[in-house]
JSON list of C-alpha atoms in Angstrom, two decimals:
[
{"chain": "A", "resi": 1, "resn": "UNK", "atom": "CA", "xyz": [8.86, 6.12, -9.67]},
{"chain": "A", "resi": 2, "resn": "UNK", "atom": "CA", "xyz": [7.03, 7.59, -6.66]},
{"chain": "A", "resi": 3, "resn": "UNK", "atom": "CA", "xyz": [3.86, 6.32, -5.07]},
{"chain": "A", "resi": 4, "resn": "UNK", "atom": "CA", "xyz": [0.77, 7.80, -3.47]},
{"chain": "A", "resi": 5, "resn": "UNK", "atom": "CA", "xyz": [-1.32, 5.77, -1.05]},
{"chain": "A", "resi": 6, "resn": "UNK", "atom": "CA", "xyz": [-4.73, 7.33, -0.50]},
{"chain": "A", "resi": 7, "resn": "UNK", "atom": "CA", "xyz": [-7.20, 6.22, 2.16]},
{"chain": "A", "resi": 8, "resn": "UNK", "atom": "CA", "xyz": [-10.72, 7.18, 1.20]},
{"chain": "A", "resi": 9, "resn": "UNK", "atom": "CA", "xyz": [-13.53, 7.14, 3.74]},
{"chain": "A", "resi": 10, "resn": "UNK", "atom": "CA", "xyz": [-16.98, 6.68, 2.23]},
{"chain": "A", "resi": 11, "resn": "UNK", "atom": "CA", "xyz": [-20.52, 6.72, 3.46]},
{"chain": "A", "resi": 12, "resn": "UNK", "atom": "CA", "xyz": [-21.58, 3.29, 4.62]},
{"chain": "A", "resi": 13, "resn": "UNK", "atom": "CA", "xyz": [-22.65, 0.88, 1.87]},
{"chain": "A", "resi": 14, "resn": "UNK", "atom": "CA", "xyz": [-21.58, 3.21, -0.94]},
{"chain": "A", "resi": 15, "resn": "UNK", "atom": "CA", "xyz": [-18.33, 1.47, -1.96]},
{"chain": "A", "resi": 16, "resn": "UNK", "atom": "CA", "xyz": [-19.86, -0.31, -4.99]},
{"chain": "A", "resi": 17, "resn": "UNK", "atom": "CA", "xyz": [-21.41, 2.95, -6.20]},
{"chain": "A", "resi": 18, "resn": "UNK", "atom": "CA", "xyz": [-18.14, 4.84, -5.79]},
{"chain": "A", "resi": 19, "resn": "UNK", "atom": "CA", "xyz": [-15.87, 2.39, -7.60]},
{"chain": "A", "resi": 20, "resn": "UNK", "atom": "CA", "xyz": [-16.90, 3.15, -11.17]},
{"chain": "A", "resi": 21, "resn": "UNK", "atom": "CA", "xyz": [-16.52, 6.90, -10.60]},
{"chain": "A", "resi": 22, "resn": "UNK", "atom": "CA", "xyz": [-13.16, 6.36, -8.91]},
{"chain": "A", "resi": 23, "resn": "UNK", "atom": "CA", "xyz": [-11.96, 4.23, -11.82]},
{"chain": "A", "resi": 24, "resn": "UNK", "atom": "CA", "xyz": [-12.95, 6.94, -14.29]},
{"chain": "A", "resi": 25, "resn": "UNK", "atom": "CA", "xyz": [-11.11, 9.57, -12.26]},
{"chain": "A", "resi": 26, "resn": "UNK", "atom": "CA", "xyz": [-7.89, 7.62, -11.73]},
{"chain": "A", "resi": 27, "resn": "UNK", "atom": "CA", "xyz": [-7.63, 6.54, -15.38]},
{"chain": "A", "resi": 28, "resn": "UNK", "atom": "CA", "xyz": [-8.51, 9.92, -16.89]},
{"chain": "A", "resi": 29, "resn": "UNK", "atom": "CA", "xyz": [-5.94, 11.63, -19.10]},
{"chain": "A", "resi": 30, "resn": "UNK", "atom": "CA", "xyz": [-6.55, 14.85, -17.17]},
{"chain": "A", "resi": 31, "resn": "UNK", "atom": "CA", "xyz": [-5.20, 13.41, -13.90]},
{"chain": "A", "resi": 32, "resn": "UNK", "atom": "CA", "xyz": [-1.64, 12.40, -13.18]},
{"chain": "A", "resi": 33, "resn": "UNK", "atom": "CA", "xyz": [-0.32, 9.02, -12.16]},
{"chain": "A", "resi": 34, "resn": "UNK", "atom": "CA", "xyz": [-1.15, 5.42, -12.90]},
{"chain": "A", "resi": 35, "resn": "UNK", "atom": "CA", "xyz": [-3.73, 3.44, -10.96]},
{"chain": "A", "resi": 36, "resn": "UNK", "atom": "CA", "xyz": [-1.91, 0.42, -9.56]},
{"chain": "A", "resi": 37, "resn": "UNK", "atom": "CA", "xyz": [-4.32, -0.95, -6.98]},
{"chain": "A", "resi": 38, "resn": "UNK", "atom": "CA", "xyz": [-7.59, -0.38, -5.18]},
{"chain": "A", "resi": 39, "resn": "UNK", "atom": "CA", "xyz": [-8.57, -2.43, -2.16]},
{"chain": "A", "resi": 40, "resn": "UNK", "atom": "CA", "xyz": [-11.38, -2.56, 0.37]},
{"chain": "A", "resi": 41, "resn": "UNK", "atom": "CA", "xyz": [-10.10, -3.19, 3.92]},
{"chain": "A", "resi": 42, "resn": "UNK", "atom": "CA", "xyz": [-11.57, -6.28, 5.55]},
{"chain": "A", "resi": 43, "resn": "UNK", "atom": "CA", "xyz": [-9.71, -6.44, 8.87]},
{"chain": "A", "resi": 44, "resn": "UNK", "atom": "CA", "xyz": [-7.81, -3.89, 10.90]},
{"chain": "A", "resi": 45, "resn": "UNK", "atom": "CA", "xyz": [-9.79, -0.68, 10.31]},
{"chain": "A", "resi": 46, "resn": "UNK", "atom": "CA", "xyz": [-13.40, 0.44, 10.31]},
{"chain": "A", "resi": 47, "resn": "UNK", "atom": "CA", "xyz": [-15.58, -0.40, 7.34]},
{"chain": "A", "resi": 48, "resn": "UNK", "atom": "CA", "xyz": [-16.38, 1.96, 4.49]},
{"chain": "A", "resi": 49, "resn": "UNK", "atom": "CA", "xyz": [-12.85, 2.69, 3.30]},
{"chain": "A", "resi": 50, "resn": "UNK", "atom": "CA", "xyz": [-10.82, 2.21, 0.14]},
{"chain": "A", "resi": 51, "resn": "UNK", "atom": "CA", "xyz": [-7.05, 2.06, -0.23]},
{"chain": "A", "resi": 52, "resn": "UNK", "atom": "CA", "xyz": [-5.83, 3.44, -3.56]},
{"chain": "A", "resi": 53, "resn": "UNK", "atom": "CA", "xyz": [-2.24, 3.08, -4.77]},
{"chain": "A", "resi": 54, "resn": "UNK", "atom": "CA", "xyz": [-1.03, 5.20, -7.68]},
{"chain": "A", "resi": 55, "resn": "UNK", "atom": "CA", "xyz": [2.39, 5.52, -9.30]},
{"chain": "A", "resi": 56, "resn": "UNK", "atom": "CA", "xyz": [3.95, 8.75, -10.55]},
{"chain": "A", "resi": 57, "resn": "UNK", "atom": "CA", "xyz": [6.91, 9.24, -12.86]},
{"chain": "A", "resi": 58, "resn": "UNK", "atom": "CA", "xyz": [8.42, 12.08, -10.86]},
{"chain": "A", "resi": 59, "resn": "UNK", "atom": "CA", "xyz": [7.91, 14.49, -7.98]},
{"chain": "A", "resi": 60, "resn": "UNK", "atom": "CA", "xyz": [6.45, 17.19, -10.22]},
{"chain": "A", "resi": 61, "resn": "UNK", "atom": "CA", "xyz": [3.69, 14.90, -11.46]},
{"chain": "A", "resi": 62, "resn": "UNK", "atom": "CA", "xyz": [2.85, 13.77, -7.93]},
{"chain": "A", "resi": 63, "resn": "UNK", "atom": "CA", "xyz": [2.86, 17.34, -6.60]},
{"chain": "A", "resi": 64, "resn": "UNK", "atom": "CA", "xyz": [0.55, 18.55, -9.34]},
{"chain": "A", "resi": 65, "resn": "UNK", "atom": "CA", "xyz": [-1.94, 15.76, -8.67]},
{"chain": "A", "resi": 66, "resn": "UNK", "atom": "CA", "xyz": [-1.76, 16.44, -4.93]},
{"chain": "A", "resi": 67, "resn": "UNK", "atom": "CA", "xyz": [-2.55, 20.09, -5.58]},
{"chain": "A", "resi": 68, "resn": "UNK", "atom": "CA", "xyz": [-5.48, 19.06, -7.76]},
{"chain": "A", "resi": 69, "resn": "UNK", "atom": "CA", "xyz": [-6.89, 16.77, -5.09]},
{"chain": "A", "resi": 70, "resn": "UNK", "atom": "CA", "xyz": [-6.46, 19.23, -2.22]},
{"chain": "A", "resi": 71, "resn": "UNK", "atom": "CA", "xyz": [-8.09, 22.12, -4.07]},
{"chain": "A", "resi": 72, "resn": "UNK", "atom": "CA", "xyz": [-10.91, 20.16, -5.68]},
{"chain": "A", "resi": 73, "resn": "UNK", "atom": "CA", "xyz": [-14.53, 20.32, -4.57]},
{"chain": "A", "resi": 74, "resn": "UNK", "atom": "CA", "xyz": [-14.84, 16.70, -5.70]},
{"chain": "A", "resi": 75, "resn": "UNK", "atom": "CA", "xyz": [-11.60, 14.87, -4.82]},
{"chain": "A", "resi": 76, "resn": "UNK", "atom": "CA", "xyz": [-11.25, 11.55, -6.62]},
{"chain": "A", "resi": 77, "resn": "UNK", "atom": "CA", "xyz": [-14.40, 12.20, -8.59]},
{"chain": "A", "resi": 78, "resn": "UNK", "atom": "CA", "xyz": [-16.77, 10.26, -6.33]},
{"chain": "A", "resi": 79, "resn": "UNK", "atom": "CA", "xyz": [-18.98, 13.11, -5.20]},
{"chain": "A", "resi": 80, "resn": "UNK", "atom": "CA", "xyz": [-21.12, 12.88, -2.11]},
{"chain": "A", "resi": 81, "resn": "UNK", "atom": "CA", "xyz": [-19.99, 9.34, -1.31]},
{"chain": "A", "resi": 82, "resn": "UNK", "atom": "CA", "xyz": [-16.64, 10.65, -0.02]},
{"chain": "A", "resi": 83, "resn": "UNK", "atom": "CA", "xyz": [-16.62, 11.89, 3.59]},
{"chain": "A", "resi": 84, "resn": "UNK", "atom": "CA", "xyz": [-12.86, 12.15, 4.24]},
{"chain": "A", "resi": 85, "resn": "UNK", "atom": "CA", "xyz": [-9.51, 11.22, 2.75]},
{"chain": "A", "resi": 86, "resn": "UNK", "atom": "CA", "xyz": [-5.82, 10.97, 3.58]},
{"chain": "A", "resi": 87, "resn": "UNK", "atom": "CA", "xyz": [-3.02, 11.02, 1.01]},
{"chain": "A", "resi": 88, "resn": "UNK", "atom": "CA", "xyz": [0.56, 9.94, 1.67]},
{"chain": "A", "resi": 89, "resn": "UNK", "atom": "CA", "xyz": [3.63, 10.15, -0.57]},
{"chain": "A", "resi": 90, "resn": "UNK", "atom": "CA", "xyz": [6.21, 7.36, -0.77]},
{"chain": "A", "resi": 91, "resn": "UNK", "atom": "CA", "xyz": [9.44, 6.40, -2.50]},
{"chain": "A", "resi": 92, "resn": "UNK", "atom": "CA", "xyz": [10.20, 2.71, -3.06]},
{"chain": "A", "resi": 93, "resn": "UNK", "atom": "CA", "xyz": [13.15, 1.02, -1.45]},
{"chain": "A", "resi": 94, "resn": "UNK", "atom": "CA", "xyz": [15.84, 1.63, -4.08]},
{"chain": "A", "resi": 95, "resn": "UNK", "atom": "CA", "xyz": [16.72, -2.05, -4.56]},
{"chain": "A", "resi": 96, "resn": "UNK", "atom": "CA", "xyz": [13.14, -3.11, -5.42]},
{"chain": "A", "resi": 97, "resn": "UNK", "atom": "CA", "xyz": [11.60, -3.20, -8.92]},
{"chain": "A", "resi": 98, "resn": "UNK", "atom": "CA", "xyz": [8.60, -1.01, -9.79]},
{"chain": "A", "resi": 99, "resn": "UNK", "atom": "CA", "xyz": [5.13, -2.28, -8.92]},
{"chain": "A", "resi": 100, "resn": "UNK", "atom": "CA", "xyz": [3.78, -4.46, -11.72]},
{"chain": "A", "resi": 101, "resn": "UNK", "atom": "CA", "xyz": [-0.01, -4.85, -12.05]},
{"chain": "A", "resi": 102, "resn": "UNK", "atom": "CA", "xyz": [-1.22, -8.44, -12.26]},
{"chain": "A", "resi": 103, "resn": "UNK", "atom": "CA", "xyz": [-3.00, -11.19, -10.37]},
{"chain": "A", "resi": 104, "resn": "UNK", "atom": "CA", "xyz": [-1.07, -12.21, -7.26]},
{"chain": "A", "resi": 105, "resn": "UNK", "atom": "CA", "xyz": [-3.58, -13.10, -4.56]},
{"chain": "A", "resi": 106, "resn": "UNK", "atom": "CA", "xyz": [-7.09, -12.82, -3.19]},
{"chain": "A", "resi": 107, "resn": "UNK", "atom": "CA", "xyz": [-5.98, -10.92, -0.07]},
{"chain": "A", "resi": 108, "resn": "UNK", "atom": "CA", "xyz": [-3.36, -8.24, 0.52]},
{"chain": "A", "resi": 109, "resn": "UNK", "atom": "CA", "xyz": [-1.72, -7.17, 3.75]},
{"chain": "A", "resi": 110, "resn": "UNK", "atom": "CA", "xyz": [-0.70, -3.55, 4.29]},
{"chain": "A", "resi": 111, "resn": "UNK", "atom": "CA", "xyz": [1.82, -3.08, 7.09]},
{"chain": "A", "resi": 112, "resn": "UNK", "atom": "CA", "xyz": [2.96, 0.35, 8.21]},
{"chain": "A", "resi": 113, "resn": "UNK", "atom": "CA", "xyz": [5.79, 0.79, 10.68]},
{"chain": "A", "resi": 114, "resn": "UNK", "atom": "CA", "xyz": [6.43, 4.14, 12.32]},
{"chain": "A", "resi": 115, "resn": "UNK", "atom": "CA", "xyz": [10.18, 4.22, 12.82]},
{"chain": "A", "resi": 116, "resn": "UNK", "atom": "CA", "xyz": [12.40, 5.40, 15.61]},
{"chain": "A", "resi": 117, "resn": "UNK", "atom": "CA", "xyz": [14.52, 8.45, 14.88]},
{"chain": "A", "resi": 118, "resn": "UNK", "atom": "CA", "xyz": [17.34, 7.44, 12.55]},
{"chain": "A", "resi": 119, "resn": "UNK", "atom": "CA", "xyz": [15.76, 4.06, 11.87]},
{"chain": "A", "resi": 120, "resn": "UNK", "atom": "CA", "xyz": [15.20, 4.25, 8.12]},
{"chain": "A", "resi": 121, "resn": "UNK", "atom": "CA", "xyz": [18.71, 3.55, 6.82]},
{"chain": "A", "resi": 122, "resn": "UNK", "atom": "CA", "xyz": [19.36, 0.43, 8.98]},
{"chain": "A", "resi": 123, "resn": "UNK", "atom": "CA", "xyz": [15.83, -0.80, 8.27]},
{"chain": "A", "resi": 124, "resn": "UNK", "atom": "CA", "xyz": [16.37, -0.61, 4.50]},
{"chain": "A", "resi": 125, "resn": "UNK", "atom": "CA", "xyz": [19.75, -2.31, 4.81]},
{"chain": "A", "resi": 126, "resn": "UNK", "atom": "CA", "xyz": [18.15, -5.20, 6.65]},
{"chain": "A", "resi": 127, "resn": "UNK", "atom": "CA", "xyz": [15.43, -5.49, 4.04]},
{"chain": "A", "resi": 128, "resn": "UNK", "atom": "CA", "xyz": [17.93, -5.47, 1.19]},
{"chain": "A", "resi": 129, "resn": "UNK", "atom": "CA", "xyz": [19.69, -8.45, 2.75]},
{"chain": "A", "resi": 130, "resn": "UNK", "atom": "CA", "xyz": [16.54, -10.39, 3.63]},
{"chain": "A", "resi": 131, "resn": "UNK", "atom": "CA", "xyz": [14.18, -9.85, 0.67]},
{"chain": "A", "resi": 132, "resn": "UNK", "atom": "CA", "xyz": [15.98, -12.23, -1.77]},
{"chain": "A", "resi": 133, "resn": "UNK", "atom": "CA", "xyz": [15.30, -15.17, 0.56]},
{"chain": "A", "resi": 134, "resn": "UNK", "atom": "CA", "xyz": [11.82, -14.06, 1.60]},
{"chain": "A", "resi": 135, "resn": "UNK", "atom": "CA", "xyz": [10.22, -13.38, -1.78]},
{"chain": "A", "resi": 136, "resn": "UNK", "atom": "CA", "xyz": [10.53, -16.96, -3.15]},
{"chain": "A", "resi": 137, "resn": "UNK", "atom": "CA", "xyz": [7.97, -17.93, -0.50]},
{"chain": "A", "resi": 138, "resn": "UNK", "atom": "CA", "xyz": [5.57, -15.45, -2.09]},
{"chain": "A", "resi": 139, "resn": "UNK", "atom": "CA", "xyz": [6.20, -12.17, -3.95]},
{"chain": "A", "resi": 140, "resn": "UNK", "atom": "CA", "xyz": [6.32, -8.70, -2.42]},
{"chain": "A", "resi": 141, "resn": "UNK", "atom": "CA", "xyz": [4.21, -6.00, -4.07]},
{"chain": "A", "resi": 142, "resn": "UNK", "atom": "CA", "xyz": [6.38, -3.19, -2.73]},
{"chain": "A", "resi": 143, "resn": "UNK", "atom": "CA", "xyz": [8.11, -1.73, 0.30]},
{"chain": "A", "resi": 144, "resn": "UNK", "atom": "CA", "xyz": [8.38, 2.05, 0.46]},
{"chain": "A", "resi": 145, "resn": "UNK", "atom": "CA", "xyz": [9.28, 4.85, 2.83]},
{"chain": "A", "resi": 146, "resn": "UNK", "atom": "CA", "xyz": [7.25, 7.95, 3.58]},
{"chain": "A", "resi": 147, "resn": "UNK", "atom": "CA", "xyz": [8.20, 11.29, 2.08]},
{"chain": "A", "resi": 148, "resn": "UNK", "atom": "CA", "xyz": [5.86, 13.22, 4.35]},
{"chain": "A", "resi": 149, "resn": "UNK", "atom": "CA", "xyz": [4.45, 12.88, 7.84]},
{"chain": "A", "resi": 150, "resn": "UNK", "atom": "CA", "xyz": [6.14, 10.72, 10.46]},
{"chain": "A", "resi": 151, "resn": "UNK", "atom": "CA", "xyz": [9.16, 8.56, 9.55]},
{"chain": "A", "resi": 152, "resn": "UNK", "atom": "CA", "xyz": [7.64, 5.29, 8.37]},
{"chain": "A", "resi": 153, "resn": "UNK", "atom": "CA", "xyz": [7.69, 2.45, 5.92]},
{"chain": "A", "resi": 154, "resn": "UNK", "atom": "CA", "xyz": [4.72, 0.70, 4.34]},
{"chain": "A", "resi": 155, "resn": "UNK", "atom": "CA", "xyz": [4.99, -2.73, 2.74]},
{"chain": "A", "resi": 156, "resn": "UNK", "atom": "CA", "xyz": [2.30, -4.53, 0.76]},
{"chain": "A", "resi": 157, "resn": "UNK", "atom": "CA", "xyz": [2.14, -8.32, 0.46]},
{"chain": "A", "resi": 158, "resn": "UNK", "atom": "CA", "xyz": [-0.30, -10.42, -1.60]},
{"chain": "A", "resi": 159, "resn": "UNK", "atom": "CA", "xyz": [-1.39, -13.88, -0.46]},
{"chain": "A", "resi": 160, "resn": "UNK", "atom": "CA", "xyz": [-3.56, -16.61, -2.01]},
{"chain": "A", "resi": 161, "resn": "UNK", "atom": "CA", "xyz": [-5.76, -16.54, 1.10]},
{"chain": "A", "resi": 162, "resn": "UNK", "atom": "CA", "xyz": [-5.55, -15.97, 4.85]},
{"chain": "A", "resi": 163, "resn": "UNK", "atom": "CA", "xyz": [-4.53, -19.55, 5.62]},
{"chain": "A", "resi": 164, "resn": "UNK", "atom": "CA", "xyz": [-1.66, -19.29, 3.15]},
{"chain": "A", "resi": 165, "resn": "UNK", "atom": "CA", "xyz": [-0.64, -16.01, 4.76]},
{"chain": "A", "resi": 166, "resn": "UNK", "atom": "CA", "xyz": [-0.30, -17.66, 8.15]},
{"chain": "A", "resi": 167, "resn": "UNK", "atom": "CA", "xyz": [1.70, -20.57, 6.72]},
{"chain": "A", "resi": 168, "resn": "UNK", "atom": "CA", "xyz": [4.06, -18.35, 4.71]},
{"chain": "A", "resi": 169, "resn": "UNK", "atom": "CA", "xyz": [4.71, -16.05, 7.67]},
{"chain": "A", "resi": 170, "resn": "UNK", "atom": "CA", "xyz": [5.26, -19.02, 9.99]},
{"chain": "A", "resi": 171, "resn": "UNK", "atom": "CA", "xyz": [7.67, -20.66, 7.55]},
{"chain": "A", "resi": 172, "resn": "UNK", "atom": "CA", "xyz": [9.67, -17.45, 7.15]},
{"chain": "A", "resi": 173, "resn": "UNK", "atom": "CA", "xyz": [10.02, -17.07, 10.92]},
{"chain": "A", "resi": 174, "resn": "UNK", "atom": "CA", "xyz": [10.93, -20.72, 11.53]},
{"chain": "A", "resi": 175, "resn": "UNK", "atom": "CA", "xyz": [13.58, -20.66, 8.81]},
{"chain": "A", "resi": 176, "resn": "UNK", "atom": "CA", "xyz": [15.08, -17.49, 10.24]},
{"chain": "A", "resi": 177, "resn": "UNK", "atom": "CA", "xyz": [14.78, -15.44, 7.06]},
{"chain": "A", "resi": 178, "resn": "UNK", "atom": "CA", "xyz": [12.25, -12.98, 8.46]},
{"chain": "A", "resi": 179, "resn": "UNK", "atom": "CA", "xyz": [11.95, -10.44, 10.02]},
{"chain": "A", "resi": 180, "resn": "UNK", "atom": "CA", "xyz": [14.92, -8.58, 8.53]},
{"chain": "A", "resi": 181, "resn": "UNK", "atom": "CA", "xyz": [17.90, -7.69, 10.66]},
{"chain": "A", "resi": 182, "resn": "UNK", "atom": "CA", "xyz": [17.53, -4.21, 12.20]},
{"chain": "A", "resi": 183, "resn": "UNK", "atom": "CA", "xyz": [13.79, -4.36, 11.49]},
{"chain": "A", "resi": 184, "resn": "UNK", "atom": "CA", "xyz": [11.97, -4.84, 14.80]},
{"chain": "A", "resi": 185, "resn": "UNK", "atom": "CA", "xyz": [14.63, -2.85, 16.65]},
{"chain": "A", "resi": 186, "resn": "UNK", "atom": "CA", "xyz": [13.70, 0.29, 14.74]},
{"chain": "A", "resi": 187, "resn": "UNK", "atom": "CA", "xyz": [9.91, 0.05, 14.91]},
{"chain": "A", "resi": 188, "resn": "UNK", "atom": "CA", "xyz": [8.16, 2.53, 17.18]},
{"chain": "A", "resi": 189, "resn": "UNK", "atom": "CA", "xyz": [4.60, 1.56, 16.19]},
{"chain": "A", "resi": 190, "resn": "UNK", "atom": "CA", "xyz": [3.15, -1.03, 13.82]},
{"chain": "A", "resi": 191, "resn": "UNK", "atom": "CA", "xyz": [-0.24, -1.43, 12.14]},
{"chain": "A", "resi": 192, "resn": "UNK", "atom": "CA", "xyz": [-1.58, -4.12, 9.82]},
{"chain": "A", "resi": 193, "resn": "UNK", "atom": "CA", "xyz": [-4.61, -4.11, 7.54]},
{"chain": "A", "resi": 194, "resn": "UNK", "atom": "CA", "xyz": [-5.98, -6.99, 5.47]},
{"chain": "A", "resi": 195, "resn": "UNK", "atom": "CA", "xyz": [-7.69, -5.76, 2.31]},
{"chain": "A", "resi": 196, "resn": "UNK", "atom": "CA", "xyz": [-9.40, -7.33, -0.67]},
{"chain": "A", "resi": 197, "resn": "UNK", "atom": "CA", "xyz": [-8.82, -6.18, -4.27]},
{"chain": "A", "resi": 198, "resn": "UNK", "atom": "CA", "xyz": [-11.84, -4.40, -5.75]},
{"chain": "A", "resi": 199, "resn": "UNK", "atom": "CA", "xyz": [-13.06, -5.08, -9.31]},
{"chain": "A", "resi": 200, "resn": "UNK", "atom": "CA", "xyz": [-11.23, -2.00, -10.62]},
{"chain": "A", "resi": 201, "resn": "UNK", "atom": "CA", "xyz": [-7.85, -2.93, -9.12]},
{"chain": "A", "resi": 202, "resn": "UNK", "atom": "CA", "xyz": [-4.98, -3.62, -11.57]},
{"chain": "A", "resi": 203, "resn": "UNK", "atom": "CA", "xyz": [-3.35, -5.49, -8.67]},
{"chain": "A", "resi": 204, "resn": "UNK", "atom": "CA", "xyz": [-5.55, -8.42, -7.77]}
]
């Protein structure tokens, strides 16, 4: 399984209008991939964006959908509401299960770490050791590494609410089970975005 994380920039106040068209596009038999999640960022970036996560069975399917999007006059099927977009390809950490749609929390955190040169392998090793103790506090949606662009990982965490997020993160730090070994040492730049599942999101 491979993943695509798309960031869609929309005209202000058009997100509700765009969602139904986006749902129709991402669930159409004529497009590749499976819609896994769709979120509206609440903190960390400017307003008027959507984050869309799709899963693909193989590289050929992902490449064909990427070609379709890049050559289309109406990417993602939402017409004039779309003003810009960015698409990124990812592979999951090999020791993690595939993303499973379901209800996990009212808020999600997207963290992206740009890595130092050579930092991916030790980062994944640290995660493999730490995740079994961390996920009982609350499940991980996925952690994945970029197949294009700068060396990076993106991990997605659901939480019941923002207060629970703070408590879970504090507990993991105080108990010494997070962050993973070799994690912070290999981060060149870090960003975090809090996003809310939209009504069309299979992950909610």
